[in-house]
PDB file of C-alpha atoms in Angstrom:
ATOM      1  CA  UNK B  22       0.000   0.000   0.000  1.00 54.00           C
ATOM      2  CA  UNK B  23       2.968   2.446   0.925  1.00 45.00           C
ATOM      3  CA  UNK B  24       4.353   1.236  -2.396  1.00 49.00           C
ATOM      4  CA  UNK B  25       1.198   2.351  -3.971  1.00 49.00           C
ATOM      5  CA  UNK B  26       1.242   5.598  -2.581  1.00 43.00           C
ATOM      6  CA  UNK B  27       4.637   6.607  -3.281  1.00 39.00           C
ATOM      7  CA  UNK B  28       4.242   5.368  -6.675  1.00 45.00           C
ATOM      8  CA  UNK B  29       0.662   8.122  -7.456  1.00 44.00           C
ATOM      9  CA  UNK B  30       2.804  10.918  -5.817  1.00 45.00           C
ATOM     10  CA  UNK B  31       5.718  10.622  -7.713  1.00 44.00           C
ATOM     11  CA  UNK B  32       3.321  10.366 -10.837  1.00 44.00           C
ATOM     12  CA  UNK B  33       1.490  13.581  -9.368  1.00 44.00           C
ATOM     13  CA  UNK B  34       4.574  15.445  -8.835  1.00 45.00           C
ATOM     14  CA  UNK B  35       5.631  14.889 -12.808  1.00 44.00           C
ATOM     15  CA  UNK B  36       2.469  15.603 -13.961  1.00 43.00           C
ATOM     16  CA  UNK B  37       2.410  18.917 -12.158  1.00 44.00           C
ATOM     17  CA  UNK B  38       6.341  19.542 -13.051  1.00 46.00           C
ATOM     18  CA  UNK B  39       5.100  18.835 -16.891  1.00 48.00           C
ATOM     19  CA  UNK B  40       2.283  21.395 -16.701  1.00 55.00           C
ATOM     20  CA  UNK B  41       4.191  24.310 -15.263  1.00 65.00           C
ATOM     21  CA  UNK B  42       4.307  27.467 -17.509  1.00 80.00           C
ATOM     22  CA  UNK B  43       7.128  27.840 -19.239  1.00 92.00           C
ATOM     23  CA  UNK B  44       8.546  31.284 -18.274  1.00 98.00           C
ATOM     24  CA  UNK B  45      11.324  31.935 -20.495  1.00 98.00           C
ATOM     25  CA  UNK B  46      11.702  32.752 -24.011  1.00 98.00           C
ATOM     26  CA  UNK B  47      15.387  32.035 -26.110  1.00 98.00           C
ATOM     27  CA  UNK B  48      15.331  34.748 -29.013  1.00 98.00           C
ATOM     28  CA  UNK B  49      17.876  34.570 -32.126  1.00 98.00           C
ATOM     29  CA  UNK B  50      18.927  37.817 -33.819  1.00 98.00           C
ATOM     30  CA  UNK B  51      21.170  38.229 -37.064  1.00 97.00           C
ATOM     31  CA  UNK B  52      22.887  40.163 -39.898  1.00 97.00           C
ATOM     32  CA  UNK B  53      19.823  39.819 -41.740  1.00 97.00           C
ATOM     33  CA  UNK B  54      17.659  42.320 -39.178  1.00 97.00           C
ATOM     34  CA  UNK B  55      15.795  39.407 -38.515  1.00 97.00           C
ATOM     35  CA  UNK B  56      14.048  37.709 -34.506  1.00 98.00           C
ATOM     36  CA  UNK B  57      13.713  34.304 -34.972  1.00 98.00           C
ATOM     37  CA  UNK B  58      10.494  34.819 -33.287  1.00 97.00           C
ATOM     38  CA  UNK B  59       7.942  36.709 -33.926  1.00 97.00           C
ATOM     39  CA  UNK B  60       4.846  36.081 -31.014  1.00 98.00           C
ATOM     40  CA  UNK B  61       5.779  35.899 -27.520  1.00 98.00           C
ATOM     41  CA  UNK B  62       3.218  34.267 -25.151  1.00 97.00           C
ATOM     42  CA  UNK B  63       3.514  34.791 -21.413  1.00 97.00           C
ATOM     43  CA  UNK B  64       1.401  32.358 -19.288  1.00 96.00           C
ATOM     44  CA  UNK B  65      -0.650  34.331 -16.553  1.00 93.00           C
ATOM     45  CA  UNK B  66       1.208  31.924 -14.049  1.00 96.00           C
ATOM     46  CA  UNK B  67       4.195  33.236 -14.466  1.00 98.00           C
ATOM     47  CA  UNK B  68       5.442  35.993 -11.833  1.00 97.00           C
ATOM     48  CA  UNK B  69       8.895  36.587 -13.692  1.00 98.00           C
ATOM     49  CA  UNK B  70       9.994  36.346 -17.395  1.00 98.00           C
ATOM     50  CA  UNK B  71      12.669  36.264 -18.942  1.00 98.00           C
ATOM     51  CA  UNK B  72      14.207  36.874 -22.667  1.00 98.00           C
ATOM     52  CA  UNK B  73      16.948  35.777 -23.719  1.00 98.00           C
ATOM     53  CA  UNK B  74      18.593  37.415 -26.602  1.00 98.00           C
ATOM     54  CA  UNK B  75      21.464  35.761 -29.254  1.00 98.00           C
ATOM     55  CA  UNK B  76      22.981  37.221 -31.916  1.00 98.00           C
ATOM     56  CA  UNK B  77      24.228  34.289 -34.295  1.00 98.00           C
ATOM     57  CA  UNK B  78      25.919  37.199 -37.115  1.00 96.00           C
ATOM     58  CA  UNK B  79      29.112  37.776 -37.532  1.00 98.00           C
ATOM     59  CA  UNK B  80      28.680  41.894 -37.292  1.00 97.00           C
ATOM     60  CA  UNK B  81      29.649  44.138 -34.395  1.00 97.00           C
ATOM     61  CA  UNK B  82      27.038  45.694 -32.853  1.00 96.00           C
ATOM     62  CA  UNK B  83      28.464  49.257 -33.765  1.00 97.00           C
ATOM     63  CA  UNK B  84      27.639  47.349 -37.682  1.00 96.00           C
ATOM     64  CA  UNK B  85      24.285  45.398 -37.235  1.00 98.00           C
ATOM     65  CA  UNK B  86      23.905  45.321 -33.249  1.00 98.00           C
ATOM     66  CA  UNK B  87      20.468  43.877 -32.020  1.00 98.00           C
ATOM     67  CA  UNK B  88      18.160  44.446 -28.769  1.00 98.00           C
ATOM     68  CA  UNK B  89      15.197  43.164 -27.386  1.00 98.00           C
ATOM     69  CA  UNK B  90      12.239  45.808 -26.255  1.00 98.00           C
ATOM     70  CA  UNK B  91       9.056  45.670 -24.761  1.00 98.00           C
ATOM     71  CA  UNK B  92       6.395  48.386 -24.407  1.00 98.00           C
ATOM     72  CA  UNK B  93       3.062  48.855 -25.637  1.00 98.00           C
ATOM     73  CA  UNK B  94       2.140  48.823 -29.033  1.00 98.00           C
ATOM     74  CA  UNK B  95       1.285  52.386 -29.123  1.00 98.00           C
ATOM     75  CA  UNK B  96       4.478  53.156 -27.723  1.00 98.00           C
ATOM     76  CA  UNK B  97       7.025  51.355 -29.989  1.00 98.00           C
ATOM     77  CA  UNK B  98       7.768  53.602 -32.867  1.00 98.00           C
ATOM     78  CA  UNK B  99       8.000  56.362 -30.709  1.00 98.00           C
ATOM     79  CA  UNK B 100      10.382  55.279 -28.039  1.00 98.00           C
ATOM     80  CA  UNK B 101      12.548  54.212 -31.243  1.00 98.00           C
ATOM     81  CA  UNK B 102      12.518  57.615 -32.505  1.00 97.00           C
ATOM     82  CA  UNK B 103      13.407  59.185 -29.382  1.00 97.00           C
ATOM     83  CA  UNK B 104      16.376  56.893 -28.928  1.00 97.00           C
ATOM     84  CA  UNK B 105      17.632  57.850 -32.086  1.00 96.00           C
ATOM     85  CA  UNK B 106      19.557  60.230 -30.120  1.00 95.00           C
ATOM     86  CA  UNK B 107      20.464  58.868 -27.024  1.00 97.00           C
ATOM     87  CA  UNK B 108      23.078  56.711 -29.206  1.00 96.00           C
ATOM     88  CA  UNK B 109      24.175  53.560 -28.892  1.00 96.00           C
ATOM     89  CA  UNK B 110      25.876  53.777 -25.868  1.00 96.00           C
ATOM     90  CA  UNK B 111      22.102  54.124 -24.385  1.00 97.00           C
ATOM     91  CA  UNK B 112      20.871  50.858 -26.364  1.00 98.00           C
ATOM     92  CA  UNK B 113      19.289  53.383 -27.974  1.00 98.00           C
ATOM     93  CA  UNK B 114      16.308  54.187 -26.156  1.00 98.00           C
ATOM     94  CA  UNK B 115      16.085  57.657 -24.153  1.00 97.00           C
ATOM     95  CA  UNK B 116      17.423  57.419 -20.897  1.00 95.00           C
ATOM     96  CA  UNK B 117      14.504  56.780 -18.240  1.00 96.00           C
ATOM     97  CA  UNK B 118      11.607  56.168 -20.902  1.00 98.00           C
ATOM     98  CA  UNK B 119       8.673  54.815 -18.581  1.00 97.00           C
ATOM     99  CA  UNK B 120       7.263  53.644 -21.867  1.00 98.00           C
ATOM    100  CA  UNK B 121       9.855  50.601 -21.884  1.00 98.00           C
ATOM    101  CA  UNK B 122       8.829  47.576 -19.517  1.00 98.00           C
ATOM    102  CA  UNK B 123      12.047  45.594 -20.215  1.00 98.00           C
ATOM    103  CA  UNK B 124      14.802  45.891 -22.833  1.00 98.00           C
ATOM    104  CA  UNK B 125      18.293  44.006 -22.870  1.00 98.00           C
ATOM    105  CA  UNK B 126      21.406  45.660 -23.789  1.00 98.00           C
ATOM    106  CA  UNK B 127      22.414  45.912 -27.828  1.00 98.00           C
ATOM    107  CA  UNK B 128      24.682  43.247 -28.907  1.00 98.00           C
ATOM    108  CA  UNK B 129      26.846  42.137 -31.673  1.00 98.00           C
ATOM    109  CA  UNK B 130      27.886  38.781 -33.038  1.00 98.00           C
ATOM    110  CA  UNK B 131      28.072  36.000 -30.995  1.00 97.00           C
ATOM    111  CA  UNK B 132      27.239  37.905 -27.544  1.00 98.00           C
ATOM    112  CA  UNK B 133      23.938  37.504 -25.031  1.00 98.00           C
ATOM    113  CA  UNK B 134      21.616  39.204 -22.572  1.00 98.00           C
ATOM    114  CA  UNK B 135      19.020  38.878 -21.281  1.00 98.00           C
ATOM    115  CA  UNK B 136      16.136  41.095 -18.846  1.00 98.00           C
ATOM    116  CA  UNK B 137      14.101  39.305 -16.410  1.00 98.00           C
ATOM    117  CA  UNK B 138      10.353  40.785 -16.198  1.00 98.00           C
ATOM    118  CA  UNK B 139       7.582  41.335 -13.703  1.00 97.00           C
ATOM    119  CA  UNK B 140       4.325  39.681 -15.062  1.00 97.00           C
ATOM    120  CA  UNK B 141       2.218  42.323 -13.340  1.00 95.00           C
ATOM    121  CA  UNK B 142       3.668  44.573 -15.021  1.00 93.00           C
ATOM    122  CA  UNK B 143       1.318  43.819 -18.049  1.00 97.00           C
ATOM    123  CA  UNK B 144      -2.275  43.758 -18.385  1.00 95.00           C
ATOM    124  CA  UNK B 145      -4.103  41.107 -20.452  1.00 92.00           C
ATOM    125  CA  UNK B 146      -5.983  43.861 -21.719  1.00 94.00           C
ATOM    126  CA  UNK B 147      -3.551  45.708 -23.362  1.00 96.00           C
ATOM    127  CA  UNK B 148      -1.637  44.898 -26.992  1.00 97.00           C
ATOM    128  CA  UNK B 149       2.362  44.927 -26.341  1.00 98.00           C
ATOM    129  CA  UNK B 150       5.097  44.067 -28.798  1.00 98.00           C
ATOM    130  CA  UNK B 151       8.881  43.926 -28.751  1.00 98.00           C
ATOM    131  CA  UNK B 152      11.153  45.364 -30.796  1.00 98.00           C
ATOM    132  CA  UNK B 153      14.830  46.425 -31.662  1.00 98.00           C
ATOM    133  CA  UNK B 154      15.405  49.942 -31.782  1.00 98.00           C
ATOM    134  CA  UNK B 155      19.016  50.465 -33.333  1.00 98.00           C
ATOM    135  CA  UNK B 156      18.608  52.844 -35.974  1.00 97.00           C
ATOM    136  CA  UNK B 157      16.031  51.401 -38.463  1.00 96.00           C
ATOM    137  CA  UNK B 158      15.248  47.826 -37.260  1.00 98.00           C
ATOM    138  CA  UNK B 159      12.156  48.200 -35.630  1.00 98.00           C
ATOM    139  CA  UNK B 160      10.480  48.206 -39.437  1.00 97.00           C
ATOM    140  CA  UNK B 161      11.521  44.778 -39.698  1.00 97.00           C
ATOM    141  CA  UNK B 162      13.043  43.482 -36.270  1.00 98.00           C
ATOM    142  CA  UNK B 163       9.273  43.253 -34.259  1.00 98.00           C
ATOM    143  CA  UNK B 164       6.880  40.834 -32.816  1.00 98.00           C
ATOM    144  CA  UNK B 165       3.715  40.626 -30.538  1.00 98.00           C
ATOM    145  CA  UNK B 166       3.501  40.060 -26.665  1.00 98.00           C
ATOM    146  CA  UNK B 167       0.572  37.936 -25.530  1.00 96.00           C
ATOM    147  CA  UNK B 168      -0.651  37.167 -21.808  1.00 94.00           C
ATOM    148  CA  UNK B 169      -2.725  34.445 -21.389  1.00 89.00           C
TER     149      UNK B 169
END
């Protein structure tokens, strides 16, 4: 009977393991202006998330450098064009913009970041997206941000 019980426990305790959100995204940048990803979905479960942004080019990031942004839709063209300025040194983005939630750094080939989010943060409500904002790359280099 002990047996038993050990045995539906363990099987309960995978099962759970197996159904827990997935709070991390792995994202893939290159030469080509191009995230490997387009939709991000954050389950409602999740109190943290993080991104985790590659660059698999072979350009410096003072050539073809790559970051990862979040903000509102609304928001997203704008804070690129106000970080025009602030240069690359700034990742590009205007120094204390309360319009980004989360952004990593800008890298260049073969270097990572990554930012680690509050979920409540965002409301299900509300349309976000993610995007680079080096000079240009935000026409191509976007995607969607989904909680569910």
């Amino acid at each position: 009977m002990f047996a038993k019980l050990v045995a539906v426990s363990l099987l309960t305790l995978a099962s759970s393991q197996l159904m827990a959100a997935e709070c991390k995204v792995t994202i893939d940048s290159t030469d080509q202006m191009s995230f490997d990803t387009k939709a991000i979905e954050i389950d409602k479960s999740c109190k943290t998330f993080t991104v985790e942004l590659k660059h698999s080019g072979n350009l410096p990031k003072n050539v073809m450098g790559h970051n990862w942004v979040l903000s509102k839709e609304a928001d997203m063209q704008p804070i690129a064009t106000d970080g025009l300025s602030a240069g690359i040194d700034k990742n590009y983005l205007k120094e204390g913009d309360a319009r980004v939630i989360a952004h990593t750094k800008i890298i260049g080939a073969n270097e990572t970041d990554s930012v680690t989010f509050d979920v409540s943060k965002l409301d299900a409500a509300e349309k976000y997206g993610f995007f680079c904002s080096f000079p240009g790359h935000i026409s191509m280099m976007k995607g969607t941000v989904t909680l569910k």
